[in-house]
Amino acid sequence: MARDYIASAISQAVGLTTAALSLVLVARWLGPEGRGQYALLTGGAQVLALLGLAGFRTGAIYMGSRGLVGFQTLCRAAEWISLLSGAFVMAAAVVAAAVFPRLVGGASWPACLAAFLTIPQLLAAHALGAVLLSQQRLVRFNVTLIVQQIVWLTGLVVVLSFWPSPAPALFAWMISHTLWVALIRRGLGLPLVPTFAHMPEAQAFKRVLSFGLQSAVGQVVQLLTYRISLFVISLHLDAHAVGIYSIATVVAEALWQVAASVANVNLPKVSATLDSSLLTRGVGISYRLAVTTIFLVAVGVALCAPWLVRWCFGSEYLEVVSPLRLLLPGTAMFSITLLLSSDLVARGYPRLSSAVALVTLVLSTTLYIVLVPRWGLLGAALAGTVAYTLSTVVMMIVHFRTTRIPTTRFLFLSPGDLRLLYTFLVRSIGLHRT
């Protein structure tokens, strides 16, 4: 299992690095307004793609890990849901952008089309990637993700050097996801171009979706919670303000990459085992180490925020500092929610995860609507921190009442954990105590 954690951590580290570099490139080349349009379109595409998945990702990982649904059935189901849902959701996105142009910050139609054409690729990548994870091929999945991130960054550098506008940047984003799908298909042993010659077994497909739909609400609601602030700001302020606040959210939410690297490993591992003591061995320490790391990094980012913003983005983005500092405590707290939510899904309680996510969305949306018109970006940051903190409290209560596992097992490193980590590191680098 340690090998899987390391591979996932490396993948998330590469993803975090490329995301940070791309954030700097887009911010510097496009300016706050262009950055705002880019954030609205990519965020909207991600929400719509997750909506189109209808919980398939979670259902495929859970059912495939337990051997309840066959490999071929999962592959066929992933292909069909990507095709049908992708076409429907993409058409809905075009209509929404035409009717409500402020939702995309007044972005041009080439930029909108580039983002919308990425939606089917996002669907295919997540659906087929779930099949890969269900087969416990975590290292291979993370390799494909690393390649996609590197291609995305390289494409951004090339296109923005010649055409500094949102549309080319979004086309680079689309191409990187197309490549990602091709790599995942190769990893699964599938032809690069799907044939759609066979329909998936109806009963098995229904089992995957029936389980996945229980958590789909939570996943869509959770992602919408992350992005609803940008749409509220776009409606009440302008694309410039969206560009400023989107940088604060991306930097603050980068903390969640640590939680994601742990959850990507633990979800299929815990789903595949009936041994509850697994938590006390490898899974428990991974949660505790992730939470400790996240809070330490959050403190460091808050202290260095003015220097980081000026050095990375330039003086025109110094407005980011105050909302970023106000948002960091909430995002650090919410990392606990992400870990516990993934754990509940892995143990077979996806509805509880969805319920907590829905509470978070309602609370955060209400606070954004109330506070953004009054206090602008600071109001948005305050709304996010309050909503994330209250959501974490609710999730901790729900998780304890469901599993009867003390929450402290997920939060605080013990001396025994430190000794275990030291032993692992010594063995990993080939040192031996005399």
Coordinates of C-alpha atoms in Angstrom, one line a residue:
M1 CA 0.0 0.0 0.0
A2 CA 2.9 2.4 0.7
R3 CA 3.9 2.2 -3.0
D4 CA 0.4 3.3 -4.0
Y5 CA 0.5 6.2 -1.5
I6 CA 3.8 7.3 -2.9
A7 CA 2.6 7.1 -6.5
S8 CA -0.5 9.1 -5.7
A9 CA 1.5 11.7 -3.7
I10 CA 3.9 12.1 -6.7
S11 CA 0.9 12.5 -9.0
Q12 CA -0.7 15.1 -6.8
A13 CA 2.6 16.9 -6.4
V14 CA 3.0 17.1 -10.2
G15 CA -0.6 18.2 -10.5
L16 CA -0.2 20.9 -7.9
T17 CA 3.0 22.1 -9.6
T18 CA 1.5 22.3 -13.0
A19 CA -1.7 23.9 -11.7
A20 CA 0.4 26.5 -9.9
L21 CA 2.5 27.3 -13.0
S22 CA -0.6 27.4 -15.2
L23 CA -2.3 29.7 -12.8
V24 CA 0.6 32.1 -13.0
L25 CA 0.8 31.9 -16.8
V26 CA -2.9 32.5 -17.2
A27 CA -3.0 35.3 -14.7
R28 CA 0.0 37.1 -16.1
W29 CA -0.8 36.7 -19.8
L30 CA -4.6 37.2 -19.6
G31 CA -4.9 39.6 -16.7
P32 CA -7.7 39.5 -14.1
E33 CA -10.6 39.7 -16.5
G34 CA -9.2 37.0 -18.8
R35 CA -8.3 34.9 -15.8
G36 CA -11.9 35.3 -14.5
Q37 CA -13.4 34.1 -17.8
Y38 CA -11.0 31.1 -17.9
A39 CA -12.0 30.2 -14.3
L40 CA -15.7 30.4 -15.0
L41 CA -15.5 28.2 -18.1
T42 CA -13.2 25.5 -16.7
G43 CA -15.2 25.5 -13.4
G44 CA -18.5 25.2 -15.2
A45 CA -17.3 22.5 -17.5
Q46 CA -16.1 20.5 -14.5
V47 CA -19.4 20.8 -12.7
L48 CA -21.4 19.8 -15.8
A49 CA -19.1 16.8 -16.4
L50 CA -19.5 15.6 -12.9
L51 CA -23.3 16.0 -13.2
G52 CA -23.2 13.9 -16.4
L53 CA -21.3 11.1 -14.7
A54 CA -24.4 10.5 -12.5
G55 CA -22.2 8.9 -9.8
F56 CA -20.7 6.4 -12.2
R57 CA -17.1 7.0 -11.0
T58 CA -17.9 6.1 -7.4
G59 CA -20.1 3.2 -8.3
A60 CA -17.5 1.7 -10.7
I61 CA -14.7 1.9 -8.1
Y62 CA -16.9 0.4 -5.4
M63 CA -18.5 -2.4 -7.5
G64 CA -15.3 -3.2 -9.4
S65 CA -13.1 -3.3 -6.3
R66 CA -15.4 -5.8 -4.7
G67 CA -15.7 -7.9 -7.9
L68 CA -19.5 -7.3 -8.0
V69 CA -19.4 -6.1 -11.6
G70 CA -17.1 -7.5 -14.4
F71 CA -14.3 -5.6 -16.1
Q72 CA -15.8 -5.7 -19.6
T73 CA -19.2 -4.5 -18.4
L74 CA -17.6 -1.5 -16.6
C75 CA -15.6 -0.6 -19.7
R76 CA -18.7 -0.7 -21.9
A77 CA -20.7 1.3 -19.4
A78 CA -18.0 3.9 -19.1
E79 CA -17.9 4.4 -22.9
W80 CA -21.7 4.7 -23.3
I81 CA -22.2 7.1 -20.4
S82 CA -19.4 9.3 -21.7
L83 CA -21.0 9.4 -25.2
L84 CA -24.7 9.9 -24.2
S85 CA -24.2 12.2 -21.2
G86 CA -21.4 14.1 -22.8
A87 CA -23.6 15.0 -25.8
F88 CA -26.5 16.0 -23.6
V89 CA -24.5 18.1 -21.1
M90 CA -22.5 19.8 -23.8
A91 CA -25.7 20.9 -25.5
A92 CA -27.1 22.2 -22.2
A93 CA -24.0 24.2 -21.6
V94 CA -24.3 25.9 -25.1
V95 CA -27.9 26.9 -24.3
A96 CA -27.0 28.2 -20.8
A97 CA -24.2 30.3 -22.2
A98 CA -26.4 31.8 -24.9
V99 CA -29.3 32.6 -22.5
F100 CA -27.1 33.8 -19.5
P101 CA -23.9 35.3 -20.9
R102 CA -22.9 36.7 -17.5
L103 CA -22.4 33.1 -16.2
V104 CA -19.3 32.9 -18.4
G105 CA -18.2 36.5 -17.7
G106 CA -18.8 37.7 -21.2
A107 CA -16.3 35.2 -22.7
S108 CA -16.1 34.8 -26.5
W109 CA -17.9 32.0 -28.3
P110 CA -14.6 30.3 -29.3
A111 CA -13.6 30.2 -25.7
C112 CA -17.0 28.8 -24.7
L113 CA -16.9 26.1 -27.4
A114 CA -13.4 25.0 -26.4
A115 CA -14.5 24.6 -22.8
F116 CA -17.8 22.8 -23.8
L117 CA -16.0 20.4 -26.1
T118 CA -13.8 19.4 -23.2
I119 CA -16.9 18.1 -21.3
P120 CA -17.2 14.7 -23.1
Q121 CA -13.4 14.2 -22.6
L122 CA -13.7 14.9 -18.9
L123 CA -16.6 12.4 -18.7
A124 CA -14.6 9.7 -20.5
A125 CA -11.5 10.4 -18.4
H126 CA -13.3 10.1 -15.1
A127 CA -15.4 7.1 -16.1
L128 CA -12.6 5.0 -17.6
G129 CA -10.2 6.2 -14.9
A130 CA -12.7 4.8 -12.3
V131 CA -12.5 1.4 -14.1
L132 CA -8.7 1.5 -13.9
L133 CA -8.8 2.3 -10.2
S134 CA -11.3 -0.5 -9.6
Q135 CA -8.7 -2.9 -10.9
Q136 CA -6.2 -1.6 -8.3
R137 CA -4.0 -0.2 -11.0
L138 CA -3.3 3.0 -9.1
V139 CA 0.2 3.6 -10.3
R140 CA -0.8 3.3 -13.9
F141 CA -3.7 5.8 -13.3
N142 CA -1.4 8.3 -11.7
V143 CA 1.1 8.0 -14.5
T144 CA -1.6 9.0 -17.0
L145 CA -2.6 11.9 -14.8
I146 CA 1.0 13.1 -14.6
V147 CA 1.4 13.0 -18.4
Q148 CA -1.9 14.9 -18.9
Q149 CA -0.8 17.7 -16.5
I150 CA 2.6 18.1 -18.2
V151 CA 0.9 18.2 -21.7
W152 CA -1.6 20.8 -20.4
L153 CA 1.2 23.0 -19.1
T154 CA 3.3 22.7 -22.2
G155 CA 0.3 23.6 -24.4
L156 CA -0.5 26.6 -22.3
V157 CA 3.1 27.9 -22.7
V158 CA 3.0 27.5 -26.5
V159 CA -0.5 28.9 -27.2
L160 CA -0.2 31.9 -24.7
S161 CA 3.2 32.8 -26.2
F162 CA 1.5 33.4 -29.6
W163 CA -2.2 34.0 -28.8
P164 CA -2.7 35.5 -25.2
S165 CA -6.4 35.1 -24.9
P166 CA -8.8 32.6 -23.1
A167 CA -9.8 30.7 -26.2
P168 CA -6.4 29.2 -27.1
A169 CA -5.7 28.5 -23.4
L170 CA -9.0 26.5 -23.3
F171 CA -8.2 24.6 -26.5
A172 CA -4.9 23.5 -24.8
W173 CA -6.9 22.3 -21.9
M174 CA -9.2 20.3 -24.2
I175 CA -6.3 18.7 -26.0
S176 CA -4.6 17.6 -22.8
H177 CA -7.8 15.8 -21.7
T178 CA -8.2 14.1 -25.1
L179 CA -4.7 12.7 -24.6
W180 CA -5.6 11.7 -21.0
V181 CA -8.5 9.6 -22.3
A182 CA -6.2 7.9 -24.9
L183 CA -3.7 7.0 -22.2
I184 CA -6.3 5.6 -19.9
R185 CA -7.7 3.5 -22.7
R186 CA -4.3 2.1 -23.4
G187 CA -3.9 1.3 -19.7
L188 CA -7.1 -0.6 -19.8
G189 CA -6.1 -2.5 -23.0
L190 CA -8.9 -0.9 -25.0
P191 CA -8.6 0.4 -28.6
L192 CA -8.0 4.2 -28.9
V193 CA -11.3 4.7 -30.7
P194 CA -14.4 3.2 -29.0
T195 CA -16.6 1.1 -31.3
F196 CA -19.8 1.1 -29.2
A197 CA -20.4 -2.4 -30.7
H198 CA -21.9 -3.8 -27.5
M199 CA -24.2 -2.4 -24.9
P200 CA -23.3 -3.0 -21.2
E201 CA -25.3 -5.6 -19.3
A202 CA -28.3 -3.7 -18.1
Q203 CA -28.6 -5.2 -14.6
A204 CA -24.9 -4.6 -13.8
F205 CA -25.1 -1.1 -15.2
K206 CA -28.1 -0.4 -13.0
R207 CA -26.2 -1.7 -9.9
V208 CA -23.3 0.6 -10.6
L209 CA -25.5 3.7 -11.1
S210 CA -27.9 2.8 -8.2
F211 CA -24.9 2.8 -5.8
G212 CA -23.1 5.7 -7.5
L213 CA -26.2 8.0 -7.6
Q214 CA -26.3 7.9 -3.8
S215 CA -23.0 9.8 -3.8
A216 CA -23.5 11.6 -7.1
V217 CA -25.6 14.3 -5.4
G218 CA -22.8 14.8 -2.9
Q219 CA -20.1 15.0 -5.5
V220 CA -21.9 17.5 -7.8
V221 CA -23.0 19.5 -4.8
Q222 CA -19.5 19.5 -3.4
L223 CA -17.9 20.8 -6.7
L224 CA -20.7 23.3 -7.1
T225 CA -19.9 24.5 -3.6
Y226 CA -16.4 25.2 -4.6
R227 CA -17.4 27.1 -7.7
I228 CA -20.7 28.8 -6.7
S229 CA -18.8 31.8 -5.3
L230 CA -17.3 32.6 -8.7
F231 CA -20.8 32.7 -10.3
V232 CA -22.2 34.8 -7.5
I233 CA -19.3 37.3 -7.8
S234 CA -19.8 37.3 -11.6
L235 CA -23.4 38.3 -11.2
H236 CA -22.9 40.9 -8.5
L237 CA -19.5 42.3 -9.5
D238 CA -17.5 41.6 -12.8
A239 CA -15.0 39.3 -14.5
H240 CA -12.1 41.3 -13.0
A241 CA -13.3 40.5 -9.5
V242 CA -13.8 36.9 -10.5
G243 CA -10.2 36.7 -11.7
I244 CA -8.9 38.1 -8.4
Y245 CA -11.0 35.8 -6.2
S246 CA -10.4 32.7 -8.4
I247 CA -6.7 33.0 -7.6
A248 CA -7.5 33.1 -3.9
T249 CA -9.6 30.0 -4.2
V250 CA -7.2 28.0 -6.3
V251 CA -4.3 28.7 -4.0
A252 CA -6.4 27.9 -0.9
E253 CA -7.9 24.8 -2.4
A254 CA -4.4 23.6 -3.4
L255 CA -4.3 22.3 0.1
W256 CA -6.9 19.7 -0.9
Q257 CA -4.4 18.0 -3.2
V258 CA -2.9 16.4 -0.1
A259 CA -6.3 15.0 0.9
A260 CA -7.0 13.9 -2.7
S261 CA -3.8 11.9 -2.9
V262 CA -4.8 10.0 0.2
A263 CA -8.4 9.5 -0.8
N264 CA -7.5 8.2 -4.3
V265 CA -5.6 5.4 -2.6
N266 CA -8.0 4.7 0.3
L267 CA -11.3 4.7 -1.6
P268 CA -10.5 1.5 -3.7
K269 CA -8.5 -0.1 -0.8
V270 CA -11.1 0.3 1.9
S271 CA -13.9 -0.6 -0.6
A272 CA -12.1 -3.9 -1.4
T273 CA -11.6 -5.0 2.2
L274 CA -14.0 -6.1 4.9
D275 CA -11.2 -5.8 7.5
S276 CA -12.1 -2.8 9.7
S277 CA -8.7 -3.0 11.4
L278 CA -7.2 -1.7 8.2
L279 CA -8.0 1.8 9.4
T280 CA -5.6 1.4 12.4
R281 CA -2.8 0.2 10.2
G282 CA -2.2 2.1 7.0
V283 CA -5.3 4.1 6.4
G284 CA -5.5 5.8 9.8
I285 CA -1.9 7.2 9.7
S286 CA -2.4 8.4 6.1
Y287 CA -5.4 10.5 7.3
R288 CA -3.5 11.9 10.3
L289 CA -0.4 12.8 8.2
A290 CA -2.5 14.5 5.6
V291 CA -4.4 16.7 8.1
T292 CA -1.2 17.7 9.9
T293 CA 0.5 18.6 6.6
I294 CA -2.4 20.6 5.4
F295 CA -2.6 22.8 8.5
L296 CA 1.1 23.4 8.5
V297 CA 1.1 24.4 4.9
A298 CA -1.9 26.7 5.4
V299 CA -0.1 28.6 8.1
G300 CA 3.0 29.0 5.9
V301 CA 0.9 30.3 2.9
A302 CA -0.9 32.8 5.1
L303 CA 2.4 34.2 6.5
C304 CA 4.0 34.4 3.0
A305 CA 0.9 35.5 1.1
P306 CA 2.0 39.1 0.2
W307 CA 5.4 38.0 -1.1
L308 CA 4.0 35.0 -2.9
V309 CA 1.3 37.0 -4.7
R310 CA 3.6 39.9 -5.7
W311 CA 6.3 37.5 -6.9
C312 CA 4.1 35.0 -8.7
F313 CA 1.3 37.3 -10.2
G314 CA 2.5 40.8 -9.9
S315 CA 1.4 43.9 -8.0
E316 CA -1.9 44.1 -9.9
Y317 CA -3.0 41.0 -7.9
L318 CA -2.2 42.2 -4.4
E319 CA -6.0 42.4 -3.8
V320 CA -5.8 38.6 -3.6
V321 CA -4.0 38.6 -0.2
S322 CA -6.8 39.6 2.1
P323 CA -9.5 37.1 0.8
L324 CA -6.8 34.4 0.6
R325 CA -5.9 34.8 4.3
L326 CA -9.5 34.8 5.3
L327 CA -10.3 31.7 3.2
L328 CA -7.3 29.5 4.3
P329 CA -8.7 28.4 7.7
G330 CA -11.9 27.2 6.1
T331 CA -10.2 25.3 3.3
A332 CA -7.8 23.7 5.8
M333 CA -10.8 22.6 8.0
F334 CA -12.7 21.3 5.0
S335 CA -9.9 18.9 4.1
I336 CA -11.1 16.8 7.1
T337 CA -14.6 16.7 5.5
L338 CA -13.1 15.5 2.2
L339 CA -11.2 12.6 3.9
L340 CA -14.1 11.6 6.1
S341 CA -16.6 11.8 3.2
S342 CA -14.4 9.5 1.1
D343 CA -14.1 7.1 4.0
L344 CA -17.9 6.9 4.4
V345 CA -18.3 6.2 0.7
A346 CA -15.7 3.4 0.9
R347 CA -17.6 1.9 3.8
G348 CA -20.8 1.9 1.9
Y349 CA -22.5 5.0 3.2
P350 CA -22.6 7.4 0.2
R351 CA -26.0 8.9 1.1
L352 CA -24.5 10.4 4.3
S353 CA -21.7 12.0 2.4
S354 CA -24.2 13.5 0.0
A355 CA -26.4 14.8 2.8
V356 CA -23.5 16.7 4.4
A357 CA -22.4 18.1 1.0
L358 CA -26.0 19.4 0.4
V359 CA -26.0 21.1 3.8
T360 CA -22.7 22.8 2.8
L361 CA -24.0 24.0 -0.5
V362 CA -27.2 25.5 1.0
L363 CA -25.2 27.2 3.8
S364 CA -22.4 28.5 1.5
T365 CA -24.8 29.8 -1.2
T366 CA -26.9 31.6 1.3
L367 CA -23.8 33.3 2.9
Y368 CA -22.4 34.2 -0.6
I369 CA -25.7 35.8 -1.6
V370 CA -25.9 37.8 1.6
L371 CA -22.2 38.8 2.1
V372 CA -20.9 39.3 -1.5
P373 CA -23.1 42.3 -2.3
R374 CA -22.2 43.9 1.1
W375 CA -18.5 43.2 1.5
G376 CA -17.4 42.1 -1.9
L377 CA -14.5 39.6 -2.1
L378 CA -13.9 39.7 1.7
G379 CA -17.6 38.7 2.1
A380 CA -17.1 35.8 -0.2
A381 CA -14.0 34.6 1.6
L382 CA -15.8 34.9 5.0
A383 CA -18.8 33.0 3.7
G384 CA -16.5 30.2 2.4
T385 CA -14.6 29.8 5.7
V386 CA -17.8 29.8 7.8
A387 CA -19.5 27.3 5.6
Y388 CA -16.5 25.0 5.3
T389 CA -15.9 25.0 9.1
L390 CA -19.6 24.2 10.0
S391 CA -19.6 21.5 7.3
T392 CA -16.6 19.9 8.9
V393 CA -18.2 19.9 12.3
V394 CA -21.3 18.2 10.9
M395 CA -19.2 15.6 9.0
M396 CA -17.2 14.7 12.1
I397 CA -20.4 14.1 14.1
V398 CA -22.0 12.1 11.2
H399 CA -18.8 10.0 10.7
F400 CA -18.5 9.2 14.4
R401 CA -22.1 8.2 14.8
T402 CA -21.9 6.0 11.8
T403 CA -18.5 4.2 12.3
R404 CA -18.0 4.7 16.1
I405 CA -14.4 5.5 15.3
P406 CA -13.1 8.5 17.4
T407 CA -12.4 11.5 15.2
T408 CA -9.1 11.9 16.9
R409 CA -7.8 8.9 14.9
F410 CA -8.1 11.0 11.8
L411 CA -6.6 14.3 13.1
F412 CA -3.6 14.0 15.4
L413 CA -0.3 12.3 14.8
S414 CA 0.9 10.2 17.7
P415 CA 4.5 9.5 18.8
G416 CA 3.9 6.0 17.4
D417 CA 3.0 7.5 14.0
L418 CA 6.3 9.5 14.0
R419 CA 8.3 6.4 14.8
L420 CA 6.6 4.4 12.1
L421 CA 7.2 7.2 9.5
Y422 CA 10.9 7.4 10.6
T423 CA 11.3 3.6 10.2
F424 CA 9.6 3.7 6.8
L425 CA 11.8 6.5 5.5
V426 CA 15.0 4.9 6.8
R427 CA 14.1 1.6 5.0
S428 CA 13.1 3.5 1.8
I429 CA 16.4 5.2 1.4
G430 CA 18.4 2.1 2.3
L431 CA 19.8 3.3 5.6
H432 CA 20.2 0.9 8.6
R433 CA 20.7 1.7 12.2
T434 CA 23.9 0.2 13.6

